[in-house]
């Protein structure tokens, strides 16, 4: 900490935080994080369990996913993943929680929580729930299991440490992310449907206005005879 203060310039008796200082601290943090991950986490039983869990989750999802609606379901899952990783970045940076076991040395670690568990589960809900009522019920159940069963298990087995965070906050935020993702997706699909309908009508009108060439050609042939 003393070295850090030496790198801070003073102005009017107050410490001035510079971009160079923040950069150096980030380098120091990265060195510590990478060293810990390489020497204490990589290839441990806990690390392999995360890797296997991610692989199994994607394998199960690929079996059950509706391949005919794959692009739509993936778009919904992408919205959920983006919202989840934004939530993770903010919370990790301000110290609300930390990952003790990480698949990669990066913080936050995105694969299990942001790219796997939450989006895959909610994509399955979106696939099977065509009405908002069913979506509400099953999203509540799914997010409740993730927030109040799976996350506590991660903390018990020291994969995750919560600091100034309540699991109810996770439940509310992920529910909001799921509903916003579905709302945006349905809005996009509606726009596409309206545009396609207008385009089809335009083609039909142009077809009706097109001149009938064959009868004219026959009339010219009769005149030539």
PDB file of N, CA, C and O in Angstrom, residues 69-98:
ATOM      1  N   UNK A  69     -36.391 -23.779 -34.103  1.00  0.00           N
ATOM      2  CA  UNK A  69     -36.448 -22.416 -33.554  1.00  0.00           C
ATOM      3  C   UNK A  69     -35.099 -22.017 -32.952  1.00  0.00           C
ATOM      4  O   UNK A  69     -35.040 -21.180 -32.058  1.00  0.00           O
ATOM      5  N   UNK A  70     -34.043 -22.624 -33.458  1.00  0.00           N
ATOM      6  CA  UNK A  70     -32.729 -22.471 -32.833  1.00  0.00           C
ATOM      7  C   UNK A  70     -32.264 -21.021 -32.798  1.00  0.00           C
ATOM      8  O   UNK A  70     -31.773 -20.541 -31.778  1.00  0.00           O
ATOM      9  N   UNK A  71     -32.423 -20.306 -33.907  1.00  0.00           N
ATOM     10  CA  UNK A  71     -31.950 -18.923 -33.959  1.00  0.00           C
ATOM     11  C   UNK A  71     -32.710 -18.044 -32.973  1.00  0.00           C
ATOM     12  O   UNK A  71     -32.130 -17.192 -32.293  1.00  0.00           O
ATOM     13  N   UNK A  72     -34.034 -18.251 -32.870  1.00  0.00           N
ATOM     14  CA  UNK A  72     -34.841 -17.466 -31.944  1.00  0.00           C
ATOM     15  C   UNK A  72     -34.461 -17.764 -30.492  1.00  0.00           C
ATOM     16  O   UNK A  72     -34.315 -16.848 -29.673  1.00  0.00           O
ATOM     17  N   UNK A  73     -34.293 -19.037 -30.170  1.00  0.00           N
ATOM     18  CA  UNK A  73     -33.947 -19.427 -28.800  1.00  0.00           C
ATOM     19  C   UNK A  73     -32.560 -18.925 -28.431  1.00  0.00           C
ATOM     20  O   UNK A  73     -32.326 -18.452 -27.312  1.00  0.00           O
ATOM     21  N   UNK A  74     -31.622 -19.011 -29.364  1.00  0.00           N
ATOM     22  CA  UNK A  74     -30.270 -18.525 -29.097  1.00  0.00           C
ATOM     23  C   UNK A  74     -30.249 -17.011 -28.912  1.00  0.00           C
ATOM     24  O   UNK A  74     -29.485 -16.496 -28.097  1.00  0.00           O
ATOM     25  N   UNK A  75     -31.085 -16.305 -29.656  1.00  0.00           N
ATOM     26  CA  UNK A  75     -31.151 -14.852 -29.488  1.00  0.00           C
ATOM     27  C   UNK A  75     -31.663 -14.503 -28.095  1.00  0.00           C
ATOM     28  O   UNK A  75     -31.121 -13.615 -27.427  1.00  0.00           O
ATOM     29  N   UNK A  76     -32.688 -15.210 -27.654  1.00  0.00           N
ATOM     30  CA  UNK A  76     -33.191 -15.003 -26.294  1.00  0.00           C
ATOM     31  C   UNK A  76     -32.104 -15.307 -25.263  1.00  0.00           C
ATOM     32  O   UNK A  76     -31.878 -14.528 -24.323  1.00  0.00           O
ATOM     33  N   UNK A  77     -31.417 -16.431 -25.439  1.00  0.00           N
ATOM     34  CA  UNK A  77     -30.336 -16.776 -24.516  1.00  0.00           C
ATOM     35  C   UNK A  77     -29.205 -15.772 -24.522  1.00  0.00           C
ATOM     36  O   UNK A  77     -28.583 -15.516 -23.478  1.00  0.00           O
ATOM     37  N   UNK A  78     -28.927 -15.191 -25.681  1.00  0.00           N
ATOM     38  CA  UNK A  78     -27.877 -14.175 -25.767  1.00  0.00           C
ATOM     39  C   UNK A  78     -28.249 -12.934 -24.968  1.00  0.00           C
ATOM     40  O   UNK A  78     -27.399 -12.342 -24.282  1.00  0.00           O
ATOM     41  N   UNK A  79     -29.518 -12.527 -25.041  1.00  0.00           N
ATOM     42  CA  UNK A  79     -29.974 -11.386 -24.243  1.00  0.00           C
ATOM     43  C   UNK A  79     -29.803 -11.673 -22.743  1.00  0.00           C
ATOM     44  O   UNK A  79     -29.345 -10.819 -21.981  1.00  0.00           O
ATOM     45  N   UNK A  80     -30.177 -12.883 -22.338  1.00  0.00           N
ATOM     46  CA  UNK A  80     -30.036 -13.257 -20.928  1.00  0.00           C
ATOM     47  C   UNK A  80     -28.565 -13.258 -20.521  1.00  0.00           C
ATOM     48  O   UNK A  80     -28.204 -12.749 -19.453  1.00  0.00           O
ATOM     49  N   UNK A  81     -27.711 -13.827 -21.366  1.00  0.00           N
ATOM     50  CA  UNK A  81     -26.278 -13.899 -21.055  1.00  0.00           C
ATOM     51  C   UNK A  81     -25.663 -12.506 -20.939  1.00  0.00           C
ATOM     52  O   UNK A  81     -24.839 -12.258 -20.046  1.00  0.00           O
ATOM     53  N   UNK A  82     -26.047 -11.604 -21.828  1.00  0.00           N
ATOM     54  CA  UNK A  82     -25.524 -10.239 -21.763  1.00  0.00           C
ATOM     55  C   UNK A  82     -25.937  -9.565 -20.458  1.00  0.00           C
ATOM     56  O   UNK A  82     -25.116  -8.949 -19.759  1.00  0.00           O
ATOM     57  N   UNK A  83     -27.212  -9.682 -20.109  1.00  0.00           N
ATOM     58  CA  UNK A  83     -27.679  -9.089 -18.860  1.00  0.00           C
ATOM     59  C   UNK A  83     -26.999  -9.696 -17.654  1.00  0.00           C
ATOM     60  O   UNK A  83     -26.616  -8.994 -16.701  1.00  0.00           O
ATOM     61  N   UNK A  84     -26.796 -11.013 -17.680  1.00  0.00           N
ATOM     62  CA  UNK A  84     -26.166 -11.699 -16.547  1.00  0.00           C
ATOM     63  C   UNK A  84     -24.701 -11.314 -16.396  1.00  0.00           C
ATOM     64  O   UNK A  84     -24.208 -11.139 -15.281  1.00  0.00           O
ATOM     65  N   UNK A  85     -23.984 -11.163 -17.504  1.00  0.00           N
ATOM     66  CA  UNK A  85     -22.569 -10.829 -17.397  1.00  0.00           C
ATOM     67  C   UNK A  85     -22.374  -9.371 -16.997  1.00  0.00           C
ATOM     68  O   UNK A  85     -21.419  -9.031 -16.294  1.00  0.00           O
ATOM     69  N   UNK A  86     -23.280  -8.477 -17.409  1.00  0.00           N
ATOM     70  CA  UNK A  86     -23.217  -7.090 -16.940  1.00  0.00           C
ATOM     71  C   UNK A  86     -23.407  -7.052 -15.426  1.00  0.00           C
ATOM     72  O   UNK A  86     -22.681  -6.359 -14.700  1.00  0.00           O
ATOM     73  N   UNK A  87     -24.370  -7.804 -14.947  1.00  0.00           N
ATOM     74  CA  UNK A  87     -24.605  -7.915 -13.507  1.00  0.00           C
ATOM     75  C   UNK A  87     -23.370  -8.463 -12.797  1.00  0.00           C
ATOM     76  O   UNK A  87     -22.970  -7.979 -11.732  1.00  0.00           O
ATOM     77  N   UNK A  88     -22.742  -9.468 -13.381  1.00  0.00           N
ATOM     78  CA  UNK A  88     -21.566 -10.093 -12.789  1.00  0.00           C
ATOM     79  C   UNK A  88     -20.371  -9.142 -12.761  1.00  0.00           C
ATOM     80  O   UNK A  88     -19.638  -9.066 -11.766  1.00  0.00           O
ATOM     81  N   UNK A  89     -20.165  -8.408 -13.843  1.00  0.00           N
ATOM     82  CA  UNK A  89     -19.041  -7.469 -13.920  1.00  0.00           C
ATOM     83  C   UNK A  89     -19.168  -6.387 -12.859  1.00  0.00           C
ATOM     84  O   UNK A  89     -18.209  -6.069 -12.139  1.00  0.00           O
ATOM     85  N   UNK A  90     -20.360  -5.815 -12.747  1.00  0.00           N
ATOM     86  CA  UNK A  90     -20.574  -4.747 -11.773  1.00  0.00           C
ATOM     87  C   UNK A  90     -20.369  -5.259 -10.354  1.00  0.00           C
ATOM     88  O   UNK A  90     -19.629  -4.665  -9.548  1.00  0.00           O
ATOM     89  N   UNK A  91     -21.007  -6.391 -10.027  1.00  0.00           N
ATOM     90  CA  UNK A  91     -20.921  -6.919  -8.664  1.00  0.00           C
ATOM     91  C   UNK A  91     -19.506  -7.349  -8.303  1.00  0.00           C
ATOM     92  O   UNK A  91     -19.046  -7.123  -7.170  1.00  0.00           O
ATOM     93  N   UNK A  92     -18.804  -7.970  -9.239  1.00  0.00           N
ATOM     94  CA  UNK A  92     -17.433  -8.415  -8.958  1.00  0.00           C
ATOM     95  C   UNK A  92     -16.494  -7.235  -8.773  1.00  0.00           C
ATOM     96  O   UNK A  92     -15.609  -7.266  -7.909  1.00  0.00           O
ATOM     97  N   UNK A  93     -16.675  -6.200  -9.576  1.00  0.00           N
ATOM     98  CA  UNK A  93     -15.773  -5.047  -9.498  1.00  0.00           C
ATOM     99  C   UNK A  93     -15.963  -4.234  -8.226  1.00  0.00           C
ATOM    100  O   UNK A  93     -15.002  -3.651  -7.724  1.00  0.00           O
ATOM    101  N   UNK A  94     -17.170  -4.184  -7.700  1.00  0.00           N
ATOM    102  CA  UNK A  94     -17.385  -3.406  -6.483  1.00  0.00           C
ATOM    103  C   UNK A  94     -17.378  -4.290  -5.232  1.00  0.00           C
ATOM    104  O   UNK A  94     -17.698  -3.837  -4.135  1.00  0.00           O
ATOM    105  N   UNK A  95     -16.989  -5.568  -5.414  1.00  0.00           N
ATOM    106  CA  UNK A  95     -16.738  -6.426  -4.274  1.00  0.00           C
ATOM    107  C   UNK A  95     -17.948  -7.001  -3.588  1.00  0.00           C
ATOM    108  O   UNK A  95     -17.911  -7.279  -2.381  1.00  0.00           O
ATOM    109  N   UNK A  96     -19.038  -7.221  -4.322  1.00  0.00           N
ATOM    110  CA  UNK A  96     -20.219  -7.818  -3.710  1.00  0.00           C
ATOM    111  C   UNK A  96     -20.096  -9.331  -3.599  1.00  0.00           C
ATOM    112  O   UNK A  96     -20.696  -9.943  -2.718  1.00  0.00           O
ATOM    113  N   UNK A  97     -19.357  -9.935  -4.528  1.00  0.00           N
ATOM    114  CA  UNK A  97     -19.047 -11.365  -4.424  1.00  0.00           C
ATOM    115  C   UNK A  97     -17.756 -11.644  -5.163  1.00  0.00           C
ATOM    116  O   UNK A  97     -17.233 -10.808  -5.899  1.00  0.00           O
ATOM    117  N   UNK A  98     -17.220 -12.826  -4.958  1.00  0.00           N
ATOM    118  CA  UNK A  98     -15.988 -13.232  -5.652  1.00  0.00           C
ATOM    119  C   UNK A  98     -16.026 -14.720  -5.916  1.00  0.00           C
ATOM    120  O   UNK A  98     -16.661 -15.480  -5.167  1.00  0.00           O
TER     121      UNK A  98
END
